[in-house]
PDB file of C-alpha atoms in Angstrom:
ATOM      1  CA  MET A 475      21.085  72.530  89.410  1.00  0.00           C
ATOM      2  CA  SER A 476      20.972  72.432  85.619  1.00  0.00           C
ATOM      3  CA  PHE A 477      23.223  70.421  83.321  1.00  0.00           C
ATOM      4  CA  ILE A 478      22.874  73.098  80.614  1.00  0.00           C
ATOM      5  CA  TYR A 479      22.550  76.473  82.375  1.00  0.00           C
ATOM      6  CA  ASP A 480      25.286  76.165  84.994  1.00  0.00           C
ATOM      7  CA  ASP A 481      25.539  79.948  85.297  1.00  0.00           C
ATOM      8  CA  LEU A 482      21.857  80.335  86.216  1.00  0.00           C
ATOM      9  CA  GLU A 483      19.964  79.537  89.413  1.00  0.00           C
ATOM     10  CA  CYS A 484      16.810  77.473  89.731  1.00  0.00           C
ATOM     11  CA  VAL A 485      14.237  79.825  91.254  1.00  0.00           C
ATOM     12  CA  GLY A 486      11.172  77.613  90.880  1.00  0.00           C
ATOM     13  CA  TYR A 487       9.188  75.194  88.774  1.00  0.00           C
ATOM     14  CA  LEU A 488       6.274  75.270  86.358  1.00  0.00           C
ATOM     15  CA  LEU A 489       3.656  72.570  86.921  1.00  0.00           C
ATOM     16  CA  PHE A 490       1.426  71.738  83.953  1.00  0.00           C
ATOM     17  CA  LYS A 491      -1.445  69.577  85.201  1.00  0.00           C
ATOM     18  CA  ASN A 492      -3.388  66.903  83.333  1.00  0.00           C
ATOM     19  CA  ILE A 493      -2.088  67.470  79.813  1.00  0.00           C
ATOM     20  CA  LYS A 494      -3.992  65.354  77.303  1.00  0.00           C
ATOM     21  CA  ILE A 495      -1.858  64.431  74.296  1.00  0.00           C
ATOM     22  CA  LEU A 496      -3.329  62.911  71.148  1.00  0.00           C
ATOM     23  CA  ASN A 497      -1.345  60.510  68.957  1.00  0.00           C
ATOM     24  CA  ALA A 498       1.990  60.697  70.749  1.00  0.00           C
ATOM     25  CA  ASN A 499       4.803  58.487  69.467  1.00  0.00           C
ATOM     26  CA  THR A 500       4.601  55.239  71.432  1.00  0.00           C
ATOM     27  CA  ILE A 501       7.722  53.704  69.811  1.00  0.00           C
ATOM     28  CA  SER A 502      10.478  54.906  72.135  1.00  0.00           C
ATOM     29  CA  SER A 503      13.380  53.073  70.461  1.00  0.00           C
ATOM     30  CA  PRO A 504      14.139  50.269  67.981  1.00  0.00           C
ATOM     31  CA  LEU A 505      13.478  47.753  70.791  1.00  0.00           C
ATOM     32  CA  THR A 506      10.905  49.318  73.132  1.00  0.00           C
ATOM     33  CA  TYR A 507       7.425  50.771  72.919  1.00  0.00           C
ATOM     34  CA  GLY A 508       4.505  51.634  75.178  1.00  0.00           C
ATOM     35  CA  PHE A 509       5.411  55.040  76.591  1.00  0.00           C
ATOM     36  CA  PRO A 510       7.135  57.795  74.581  1.00  0.00           C
ATOM     37  CA  ALA A 511      10.887  58.256  74.894  1.00  0.00           C
ATOM     38  CA  ILE A 512      12.059  60.665  77.603  1.00  0.00           C
ATOM     39  CA  THR A 513      13.756  62.756  74.925  1.00  0.00           C
ATOM     40  CA  GLY A 514      10.274  63.576  73.608  1.00  0.00           C
ATOM     41  CA  PHE A 515       9.669  65.522  76.829  1.00  0.00           C
ATOM     42  CA  THR A 516      13.149  66.955  77.416  1.00  0.00           C
ATOM     43  CA  GLY A 517      13.148  68.119  73.794  1.00  0.00           C
ATOM     44  CA  ALA A 518       9.744  69.762  74.241  1.00  0.00           C
ATOM     45  CA  THR A 519      11.055  71.504  77.359  1.00  0.00           C
ATOM     46  CA  HIS A 520      14.053  72.857  75.445  1.00  0.00           C
ATOM     47  CA  ALA A 521      11.826  74.009  72.569  1.00  0.00           C
ATOM     48  CA  LEU A 522       9.508  75.784  75.018  1.00  0.00           C
ATOM     49  CA  SER A 523      12.518  77.437  76.683  1.00  0.00           C
ATOM     50  CA  ARG A 524      13.758  78.814  73.357  1.00  0.00           C
ATOM     51  CA  LYS A 525      10.344  80.293  72.572  1.00  0.00           C
ATOM     52  CA  ILE A 526      10.048  81.938  75.988  1.00  0.00           C
ATOM     53  CA  ALA A 527      13.530  83.426  75.559  1.00  0.00           C
ATOM     54  CA  GLN A 528      12.246  85.314  72.496  1.00  0.00           C
ATOM     55  CA  ILE A 529       9.719  87.256  74.614  1.00  0.00           C
ATOM     56  CA  ASP A 530      11.190  90.608  75.637  1.00  0.00           C
ATOM     57  CA  GLU A 531      10.139  90.639  79.296  1.00  0.00           C
ATOM     58  CA  LEU A 532      11.094  86.943  79.712  1.00  0.00           C
ATOM     59  CA  ASN A 533      14.337  86.774  77.707  1.00  0.00           C
ATOM     60  CA  HIS A 534      16.393  86.224  80.891  1.00  0.00           C
ATOM     61  CA  ILE A 535      14.465  83.026  81.787  1.00  0.00           C
ATOM     62  CA  ARG A 536      15.351  79.478  80.712  1.00  0.00           C
ATOM     63  CA  LEU A 537      13.638  76.128  81.290  1.00  0.00           C
ATOM     64  CA  ASP A 538      15.564  72.934  81.953  1.00  0.00           C
ATOM     65  CA  GLY A 539      14.735  69.566  83.462  1.00  0.00           C
ATOM     66  CA  VAL A 540      11.359  67.853  83.357  1.00  0.00           C
ATOM     67  CA  LEU A 541       9.510  65.612  85.812  1.00  0.00           C
ATOM     68  CA  ILE A 542       7.164  63.184  84.055  1.00  0.00           C
ATOM     69  CA  ALA A 543       4.053  61.974  85.891  1.00  0.00           C
ATOM     70  CA  CYS A 544       1.776  59.721  83.834  1.00  0.00           C
ATOM     71  CA  LEU A 545      -1.912  59.433  84.661  1.00  0.00           C
ATOM     72  CA  ASP A 546      -2.956  57.396  81.616  1.00  0.00           C
ATOM     73  CA  CYS A 547      -1.355  55.854  78.545  1.00  0.00           C
ATOM     74  CA  THR A 548      -3.456  54.094  75.908  1.00  0.00           C
ATOM     75  CA  VAL A 549      -1.519  52.475  73.069  1.00  0.00           C
ATOM     76  CA  ARG A 550      -3.404  52.385  69.775  1.00  0.00           C
ATOM     77  CA  ALA A 551      -3.034  48.676  69.092  1.00  0.00           C
ATOM     78  CA  TYR A 552      -5.380  45.853  68.094  1.00  0.00           C
ATOM     79  CA  ARG A 553      -5.477  42.044  68.072  1.00  0.00           C
ATOM     80  CA  GLU A 554      -8.248  39.721  66.995  1.00  0.00           C
ATOM     81  CA  ASN A 555      -8.081  37.486  70.055  1.00  0.00           C
ATOM     82  CA  ALA A 556      -5.925  36.613  73.049  1.00  0.00           C
ATOM     83  CA  TYR A 557      -3.865  34.113  71.036  1.00  0.00           C
ATOM     84  CA  LYS A 558      -2.639  36.580  68.429  1.00  0.00           C
ATOM     85  CA  GLU A 559      -0.095  39.363  68.585  1.00  0.00           C
ATOM     86  CA  PHE A 560      -0.902  43.062  68.841  1.00  0.00           C
ATOM     87  CA  SER A 561      -0.402  45.310  65.838  1.00  0.00           C
ATOM     88  CA  PHE A 562      -0.434  49.113  65.761  1.00  0.00           C
ATOM     89  CA  VAL A 563      -3.533  50.823  64.393  1.00  0.00           C
ATOM     90  CA  GLN A 564      -2.457  52.660  61.244  1.00  0.00           C
ATOM     91  CA  SER A 565      -3.882  55.775  59.615  1.00  0.00           C
ATOM     92  CA  ARG A 566      -4.527  56.371  55.930  1.00  0.00           C
ATOM     93  CA  ASN A 567      -2.820  59.536  54.680  1.00  0.00           C
ATOM     94  CA  PRO A 568      -4.474  61.821  52.097  1.00  0.00           C
ATOM     95  CA  ILE A 569      -3.828  61.077  48.440  1.00  0.00           C
ATOM     96  CA  LEU A 570      -0.837  62.666  46.700  1.00  0.00           C
ATOM     97  CA  LYS A 571      -1.025  65.669  44.349  1.00  0.00           C
ATOM     98  CA  THR A 572      -0.819  63.223  41.466  1.00  0.00           C
ATOM     99  CA  GLY A 573      -3.979  61.497  42.650  1.00  0.00           C
ATOM    100  CA  LYS A 574      -2.155  58.314  43.647  1.00  0.00           C
ATOM    101  CA  THR A 575      -2.585  56.648  47.015  1.00  0.00           C
ATOM    102  CA  ALA A 576       0.000  57.714  49.587  1.00  0.00           C
ATOM    103  CA  PRO A 577       2.098  54.855  50.999  1.00  0.00           C
ATOM    104  CA  ILE A 578       1.426  53.689  54.559  1.00  0.00           C
ATOM    105  CA  ILE A 579       4.437  54.287  56.792  1.00  0.00           C
ATOM    106  CA  GLU A 580       4.012  52.092  59.860  1.00  0.00           C
ATOM    107  CA  GLU A 581       3.767  54.163  63.019  1.00  0.00           C
ATOM    108  CA  GLY A 582       2.934  53.513  66.648  1.00  0.00           C
ATOM    109  CA  LYS A 583       0.701  56.016  68.429  1.00  0.00           C
ATOM    110  CA  CYS A 584      -0.730  56.396  71.913  1.00  0.00           C
ATOM    111  CA  HIS A 585      -3.004  58.774  73.793  1.00  0.00           C
ATOM    112  CA  LEU A 586      -1.503  60.226  76.969  1.00  0.00           C
ATOM    113  CA  THR A 587      -2.531  62.135  80.048  1.00  0.00           C
ATOM    114  CA  VAL A 588       0.491  63.476  81.910  1.00  0.00           C
ATOM    115  CA  SER A 589       1.475  66.166  84.377  1.00  0.00           C
ATOM    116  CA  LEU A 590       4.834  67.833  83.774  1.00  0.00           C
ATOM    117  CA  MET A 591       7.097  69.926  85.991  1.00  0.00           C
ATOM    118  CA  MET A 592       9.829  72.057  84.412  1.00  0.00           C
ATOM    119  CA  GLY A 593      12.647  73.872  86.180  1.00  0.00           C
ATOM    120  CA  VAL A 594      12.779  77.682  85.841  1.00  0.00           C
ATOM    121  CA  TYR A 595      16.289  79.195  85.709  1.00  0.00           C
ATOM    122  CA  THR A 596      17.340  82.836  85.800  1.00  0.00           C
ATOM    123  CA  ASP A 597      20.137  85.035  87.110  1.00  0.00           C
ATOM    124  CA  GLY A 598      18.027  86.936  89.583  1.00  0.00           C
ATOM    125  CA  PHE A 599      14.706  87.360  91.360  1.00  0.00           C
ATOM    126  CA  LEU A 600      11.379  86.962  89.561  1.00  0.00           C
ATOM    127  CA  SER A 601       8.663  89.467  90.349  1.00  0.00           C
ATOM    128  CA  GLU A 602       5.006  88.478  90.602  1.00  0.00           C
ATOM    129  CA  GLU A 603       4.353  90.159  87.253  1.00  0.00           C
ATOM    130  CA  GLU A 604       7.113  88.093  85.627  1.00  0.00           C
ATOM    131  CA  LYS A 605       5.759  84.891  87.162  1.00  0.00           C
ATOM    132  CA  ASP A 606       2.268  85.624  85.846  1.00  0.00           C
ATOM    133  CA  SER A 607       3.649  86.469  82.405  1.00  0.00           C
ATOM    134  CA  LEU A 608       5.719  83.290  82.404  1.00  0.00           C
ATOM    135  CA  LYS A 609       2.716  81.149  83.318  1.00  0.00           C
ATOM    136  CA  ASN A 610       0.432  82.713  80.713  1.00  0.00           C
ATOM    137  CA  ASN A 611       2.975  82.561  77.884  1.00  0.00           C
ATOM    138  CA  ALA A 612       4.147  79.051  78.753  1.00  0.00           C
ATOM    139  CA  LEU A 613       0.541  77.812  78.775  1.00  0.00           C
ATOM    140  CA  THR A 614      -0.133  79.341  75.350  1.00  0.00           C
ATOM    141  CA  LEU A 615       3.122  78.135  73.792  1.00  0.00           C
ATOM    142  CA  LEU A 616       2.811  74.608  75.178  1.00  0.00           C
ATOM    143  CA  GLN A 617      -0.535  74.175  73.447  1.00  0.00           C
ATOM    144  CA  GLN A 618       0.951  75.344  70.153  1.00  0.00           C
ATOM    145  CA  GLN A 619       3.806  72.833  69.977  1.00  0.00           C
ATOM    146  CA  ARG A 620       4.219  69.082  69.830  1.00  0.00           C
ATOM    147  CA  LEU A 621       4.752  66.955  72.928  1.00  0.00           C
ATOM    148  CA  ALA A 622       6.416  63.571  72.317  1.00  0.00           C
ATOM    149  CA  GLY A 623       5.228  63.801  68.722  1.00  0.00           C
ATOM    150  CA  GLY A 624       1.590  64.284  69.733  1.00  0.00           C
ATOM    151  CA  SER A 625      -0.847  67.198  69.831  1.00  0.00           C
ATOM    152  CA  VAL A 626      -1.892  68.849  73.088  1.00  0.00           C
ATOM    153  CA  ILE A 627      -5.689  68.900  73.056  1.00  0.00           C
ATOM    154  CA  GLU A 628      -6.491  69.803  76.655  1.00  0.00           C
ATOM    155  CA  ILE A 629      -4.930  70.953  79.948  1.00  0.00           C
ATOM    156  CA  ASP A 630      -6.527  71.027  83.396  1.00  0.00           C
ATOM    157  CA  LYS A 631      -9.496  73.382  83.236  1.00  0.00           C
ATOM    158  CA  PHE A 632      -9.259  74.788  86.769  1.00  0.00           C
ATOM    159  CA  ASN A 633      -5.524  75.158  87.415  1.00  0.00           C
ATOM    160  CA  PRO A 634      -3.603  74.363  84.217  1.00  0.00           C
ATOM    161  CA  VAL A 635      -0.224  75.868  85.168  1.00  0.00           C
ATOM    162  CA  GLN A 636       1.284  76.808  88.522  1.00  0.00           C
ATOM    163  CA  PHE A 637       4.532  78.438  89.568  1.00  0.00           C
ATOM    164  CA  ILE A 638       6.155  76.607  92.470  1.00  0.00           C
ATOM    165  CA  GLU A 639       8.914  78.222  94.506  1.00  0.00           C
ATOM    166  CA  ALA A 640      12.099  76.114  94.575  1.00  0.00           C
ATOM    167  CA  GLU A 641      12.013  75.587  98.352  1.00  0.00           C
ATOM    168  CA  GLU A 642       8.358  74.489  98.277  1.00  0.00           C
ATOM    169  CA  LEU A 643       8.729  71.758  95.662  1.00  0.00           C
ATOM    170  CA  ASN A 644       8.113  68.785  97.965  1.00  0.00           C
ATOM    171  CA  ASN A 645       4.933  70.388  99.313  1.00  0.00           C
ATOM    172  CA  PHE A 646       3.282  69.818  95.933  1.00  0.00           C
ATOM    173  CA  THR A 647       3.609  66.015  95.830  1.00  0.00           C
ATOM    174  CA  LYS A 648      -0.148  65.586  96.163  1.00  0.00           C
ATOM    175  CA  GLN A 649      -0.639  67.724  93.037  1.00  0.00           C
ATOM    176  CA  LEU A 650       0.801  64.835  90.995  1.00  0.00           C
ATOM    177  CA  LEU A 651      -1.719  62.264  92.231  1.00  0.00           C
ATOM    178  CA  PRO A 652      -2.959  59.811  91.072  1.00  0.00           C
ATOM    179  CA  ALA A 653      -0.107  59.559  88.568  1.00  0.00           C
ATOM    180  CA  PHE A 654       3.107  57.534  88.603  1.00  0.00           C
ATOM    181  CA  VAL A 655       6.453  59.323  88.236  1.00  0.00           C
ATOM    182  CA  LEU A 656       9.183  57.914  85.987  1.00  0.00           C
ATOM    183  CA  MET A 657      12.466  57.385  87.861  1.00  0.00           C
ATOM    184  CA  ASP A 658      15.877  56.067  86.868  1.00  0.00           C
ATOM    185  CA  ALA A 659      16.404  52.454  87.994  1.00  0.00           C
ATOM    186  CA  HIS A 660      19.901  51.762  86.675  1.00  0.00           C
ATOM    187  CA  ARG A 661      20.879  50.448  90.122  1.00  0.00           C
ATOM    188  CA  HIS A 662      18.428  47.558  89.639  1.00  0.00           C
ATOM    189  CA  LEU A 663      20.009  46.748  86.271  1.00  0.00           C
ATOM    190  CA  ILE A 664      23.382  46.459  88.015  1.00  0.00           C
ATOM    191  CA  GLU A 665      21.897  44.248  90.755  1.00  0.00           C
ATOM    192  CA  ILE A 666      20.183  41.955  88.256  1.00  0.00           C
ATOM    193  CA  THR A 667      23.385  41.678  86.218  1.00  0.00           C
ATOM    194  CA  GLU A 668      25.323  40.606  89.323  1.00  0.00           C
ATOM    195  CA  GLN A 669      22.562  38.134  90.182  1.00  0.00           C
ATOM    196  CA  LEU A 670      22.793  36.527  86.734  1.00  0.00           C
ATOM    197  CA  LYS A 671      26.583  36.304  86.984  1.00  0.00           C
ATOM    198  CA  GLN A 672      26.212  33.955  89.950  1.00  0.00           C
ATOM    199  CA  THR A 673      24.975  31.254  87.558  1.00  0.00           C
ATOM    200  CA  ASN A 674      26.517  32.582  84.329  1.00  0.00           C
ATOM    201  CA  PRO A 675      29.842  34.438  84.725  1.00  0.00           C
ATOM    202  CA  ASN A 676      29.539  35.711  81.145  1.00  0.00           C
ATOM    203  CA  ALA A 677      26.220  37.478  81.733  1.00  0.00           C
ATOM    204  CA  THR A 678      26.075  41.110  80.631  1.00  0.00           C
ATOM    205  CA  ALA A 679      23.804  44.077  81.252  1.00  0.00           C
ATOM    206  CA  LEU A 680      22.012  43.226  77.993  1.00  0.00           C
ATOM    207  CA  ASP A 681      21.188  39.783  79.412  1.00  0.00           C
ATOM    208  CA  ALA A 682      19.832  41.491  82.526  1.00  0.00           C
ATOM    209  CA  LEU A 683      17.713  43.842  80.414  1.00  0.00           C
ATOM    210  CA  ILE A 684      16.218  40.909  78.495  1.00  0.00           C
ATOM    211  CA  GLU A 685      15.672  39.011  81.746  1.00  0.00           C
ATOM    212  CA  THR A 686      13.307  41.734  82.969  1.00  0.00           C
ATOM    213  CA  ALA A 687      10.940  40.763  80.133  1.00  0.00           C
ATOM    214  CA  VAL A 688      11.013  37.025  80.984  1.00  0.00           C
ATOM    215  CA  LEU A 689       8.614  35.048  83.154  1.00  0.00           C
ATOM    216  CA  HIS A 690       9.839  31.722  84.593  1.00  0.00           C
ATOM    217  CA  HIS A 691       7.300  28.969  85.279  1.00  0.00           C
ATOM    218  CA  HIS A 692       8.316  26.332  87.840  1.00  0.00           C
ATOM    219  CA  PRO A 693       6.368  23.307  89.150  1.00  0.00           C
ATOM    220  CA  ASP A 694       6.109  22.931  92.905  1.00  0.00           C
ATOM    221  CA  ASP A 695       7.688  20.041  94.817  1.00  0.00           C
ATOM    222  CA  ILE A 696       4.832  17.650  94.157  1.00  0.00           C
ATOM    223  CA  GLY A 697       4.270  18.769  90.560  1.00  0.00           C
ATOM    224  CA  GLN A 698       0.629  19.799  90.985  1.00  0.00           C
ATOM    225  CA  LYS A 699       0.915  23.577  90.784  1.00  0.00           C
ATOM    226  CA  TRP A 700       3.028  25.990  88.793  1.00  0.00           C
ATOM    227  CA  GLN A 701       4.742  29.045  90.182  1.00  0.00           C
ATOM    228  CA  THR A 702       5.669  32.105  88.128  1.00  0.00           C
ATOM    229  CA  THR A 703       8.743  34.147  89.033  1.00  0.00           C
ATOM    230  CA  SER A 704      10.509  37.185  87.632  1.00  0.00           C
ATOM    231  CA  VAL A 705      13.674  39.074  88.538  1.00  0.00           C
ATOM    232  CA  LYS A 706      11.474  42.170  88.870  1.00  0.00           C
ATOM    233  CA  GLN A 707       9.624  40.778  91.884  1.00  0.00           C
ATOM    234  CA  GLY A 708      10.248  42.925  94.943  1.00  0.00           C
ATOM    235  CA  ARG A 709      11.921  45.643  92.889  1.00  0.00           C
ATOM    236  CA  GLY A 710       8.906  47.759  91.948  1.00  0.00           C
ATOM    237  CA  TRP A 711       7.364  48.545  88.565  1.00  0.00           C
ATOM    238  CA  LEU A 712      10.423  48.226  86.327  1.00  0.00           C
ATOM    239  CA  VAL A 713      10.390  48.943  82.597  1.00  0.00           C
ATOM    240  CA  PRO A 714      13.153  48.806  79.967  1.00  0.00           C
ATOM    241  CA  MET A 715      13.696  52.174  78.315  1.00  0.00           C
ATOM    242  CA  PRO A 716      16.137  54.099  76.122  1.00  0.00           C
ATOM    243  CA  VAL A 717      18.198  56.708  77.960  1.00  0.00           C
ATOM    244  CA  GLY A 718      20.052  58.331  75.067  1.00  0.00           C
ATOM    245  CA  TYR A 719      22.538  57.646  72.307  1.00  0.00           C
ATOM    246  CA  GLN A 720      26.132  56.535  71.852  1.00  0.00           C
ATOM    247  CA  GLY A 721      28.139  58.006  68.986  1.00  0.00           C
ATOM    248  CA  ILE A 722      29.479  55.343  66.603  1.00  0.00           C
ATOM    249  CA  SER A 723      31.147  57.583  64.016  1.00  0.00           C
ATOM    250  CA  PRO A 724      33.245  60.732  63.848  1.00  0.00           C
ATOM    251  CA  VAL A 725      31.432  64.052  64.172  1.00  0.00           C
ATOM    252  CA  PHE A 726      30.706  65.538  60.743  1.00  0.00           C
ATOM    253  CA  GLU A 727      30.764  69.274  60.243  1.00  0.00           C
ATOM    254  CA  ALA A 728      27.593  71.165  59.315  1.00  0.00           C
ATOM    255  CA  GLY A 729      26.465  70.366  55.772  1.00  0.00           C
ATOM    256  CA  GLN A 730      28.942  67.510  55.370  1.00  0.00           C
ATOM    257  CA  MET A 731      26.546  64.585  55.971  1.00  0.00           C
ATOM    258  CA  ALA A 732      24.198  63.923  53.063  1.00  0.00           C
ATOM    259  CA  SER A 733      20.434  63.930  53.759  1.00  0.00           C
ATOM    260  CA  SER A 734      20.939  65.360  57.247  1.00  0.00           C
ATOM    261  CA  ARG A 735      17.758  66.702  58.833  1.00  0.00           C
ATOM    262  CA  ASN A 736      19.376  70.050  59.656  1.00  0.00           C
ATOM    263  CA  LEU A 737      22.370  71.311  57.682  1.00  0.00           C
ATOM    264  CA  GLU A 738      23.141  74.074  60.204  1.00  0.00           C
ATOM    265  CA  TYR A 739      24.579  71.787  62.876  1.00  0.00           C
ATOM    266  CA  GLN A 740      27.156  69.042  63.205  1.00  0.00           C
ATOM    267  CA  SER A 741      25.982  65.452  62.681  1.00  0.00           C
ATOM    268  CA  GLN A 742      26.969  62.033  63.944  1.00  0.00           C
ATOM    269  CA  TYR A 743      25.754  58.447  63.573  1.00  0.00           C
ATOM    270  CA  VAL A 744      24.531  57.030  66.892  1.00  0.00           C
ATOM    271  CA  GLU A 745      22.926  53.960  68.468  1.00  0.00           C
ATOM    272  CA  SER A 746      20.396  53.802  71.287  1.00  0.00           C
ATOM    273  CA  ILE A 747      21.481  53.215  74.887  1.00  0.00           C
ATOM    274  CA  TYR A 748      19.172  51.229  77.173  1.00  0.00           C
ATOM    275  CA  SER A 749      18.619  51.015  80.901  1.00  0.00           C
ATOM    276  CA  LEU A 750      15.791  50.412  83.358  1.00  0.00           C
ATOM    277  CA  GLY A 751      13.187  52.865  84.573  1.00  0.00           C
ATOM    278  CA  GLU A 752      10.755  52.587  87.462  1.00  0.00           C
ATOM    279  CA  TRP A 753       7.253  53.993  87.792  1.00  0.00           C
ATOM    280  CA  CYS A 754       6.989  55.264  91.362  1.00  0.00           C
ATOM    281  CA  PHE A 755       4.050  56.582  93.350  1.00  0.00           C
ATOM    282  CA  PRO A 756       4.864  60.240  94.171  1.00  0.00           C
ATOM    283  CA  HIS A 757       4.695  59.731  97.940  1.00  0.00           C
ATOM    284  CA  ARG A 758       7.501  57.159  97.692  1.00  0.00           C
ATOM    285  CA  ILE A 759       9.894  59.801  96.361  1.00  0.00           C
ATOM    286  CA  ASP A 760      11.655  61.561  99.245  1.00  0.00           C
ATOM    287  CA  ASP A 761      12.875  64.503  97.165  1.00  0.00           C
ATOM    288  CA  LEU A 762      11.067  65.428  93.943  1.00  0.00           C
ATOM    289  CA  GLU A 763      14.168  67.295  92.791  1.00  0.00           C
ATOM    290  CA  GLN A 764      15.722  63.878  92.097  1.00  0.00           C
ATOM    291  CA  ALA A 765      12.894  63.036  89.656  1.00  0.00           C
ATOM    292  CA  PHE A 766      13.795  65.635  87.004  1.00  0.00           C
ATOM    293  CA  TRP A 767      15.327  64.406  83.739  1.00  0.00           C
ATOM    294  CA  TYR A 768      18.056  66.475  82.065  1.00  0.00           C
ATOM    295  CA  GLN A 769      19.802  66.284  78.715  1.00  0.00           C
ATOM    296  CA  VAL A 770      23.518  65.592  79.211  1.00  0.00           C
ATOM    297  CA  TYR A 771      26.309  65.592  76.633  1.00  0.00           C
ATOM    298  CA  LYS A 772      29.595  63.836  77.460  1.00  0.00           C
ATOM    299  CA  PRO A 773      31.966  64.556  74.559  1.00  0.00           C
ATOM    300  CA  GLU A 774      34.826  62.466  75.936  1.00  0.00           C
ATOM    301  CA  GLN A 775      32.610  59.362  75.745  1.00  0.00           C
ATOM    302  CA  ASN A 776      30.470  60.356  72.743  1.00  0.00           C
ATOM    303  CA  LEU A 777      27.355  60.105  74.908  1.00  0.00           C
ATOM    304  CA  TYR A 778      24.087  61.970  74.464  1.00  0.00           C
ATOM    305  CA  VAL A 779      21.952  60.876  77.416  1.00  0.00           C
ATOM    306  CA  VAL A 780      19.058  61.849  79.648  1.00  0.00           C
ATOM    307  CA  ALA A 781      19.801  61.544  83.340  1.00  0.00           C
ATOM    308  CA  GLN A 782      18.571  62.432  86.792  1.00  0.00           C
ATOM    309  CA  LYS A 783      20.759  64.058  89.427  1.00  0.00           C
ATOM    310  CA  SER A 784      21.237  60.837  91.348  1.00  0.00           C
TER     311      SER A 784
END
């Protein structure tokens, strides 16, 4: 099932193993950082799909949905000692044509190693020749484009890309090891919100989101030892994350909004939407099909979100 290509059928998946990404964007939203935003991967999937569609023998194939399995994420940050805050490591840009020093625009970068699965959609059967062509072209094109703002510098040397038949998806769980797969955990945000309302009836989902970043220190009954608690205990590896955007203005026609990045499309002012995600070990996921993220547009609510089928 695809949220974009409803008239096409998912016939399989492409698995890109052990992709090393240099200098990916680690700032995922105005409030969160650490791992790139999901839209960095869904956007890369859509860009790859458009490039494949321009190849004559593959113009009937589309890609949609991406499963993100992270093996390593190293944020480029530094602090002098354990009592000081981290700051992002910045780069010095080349001098301008005038010979003056270019200004430093603060950025947050990270080095990633991920495995990605992307859904393959078409209106018919794929021959073995088409599968081989799809794998070869997708591998070449993926290395030529950006992933989450970073540069792809290496893919698995022995088996970089595989085509997985749709019905065999769950047989390839071990191929994702030893990574952790990013899953939607909005249900935990609802549970935590209800838990907070027991002591504060005015608690909101934003309070619950902030609570996931709080550690509570309590003395024991005799006051000799301290205990540390968190609402995340017993709920897995939860992380706050952006899941899309909410429109906060009317939709402007193409070319109407000044300084728009692309004057060919409509524009709208938006704000980030937040929820909770969970890093899960692949063997804890019963159906890998539920782990794919899709771009979803809900015009009646002015929502541009990434979501999983569940």
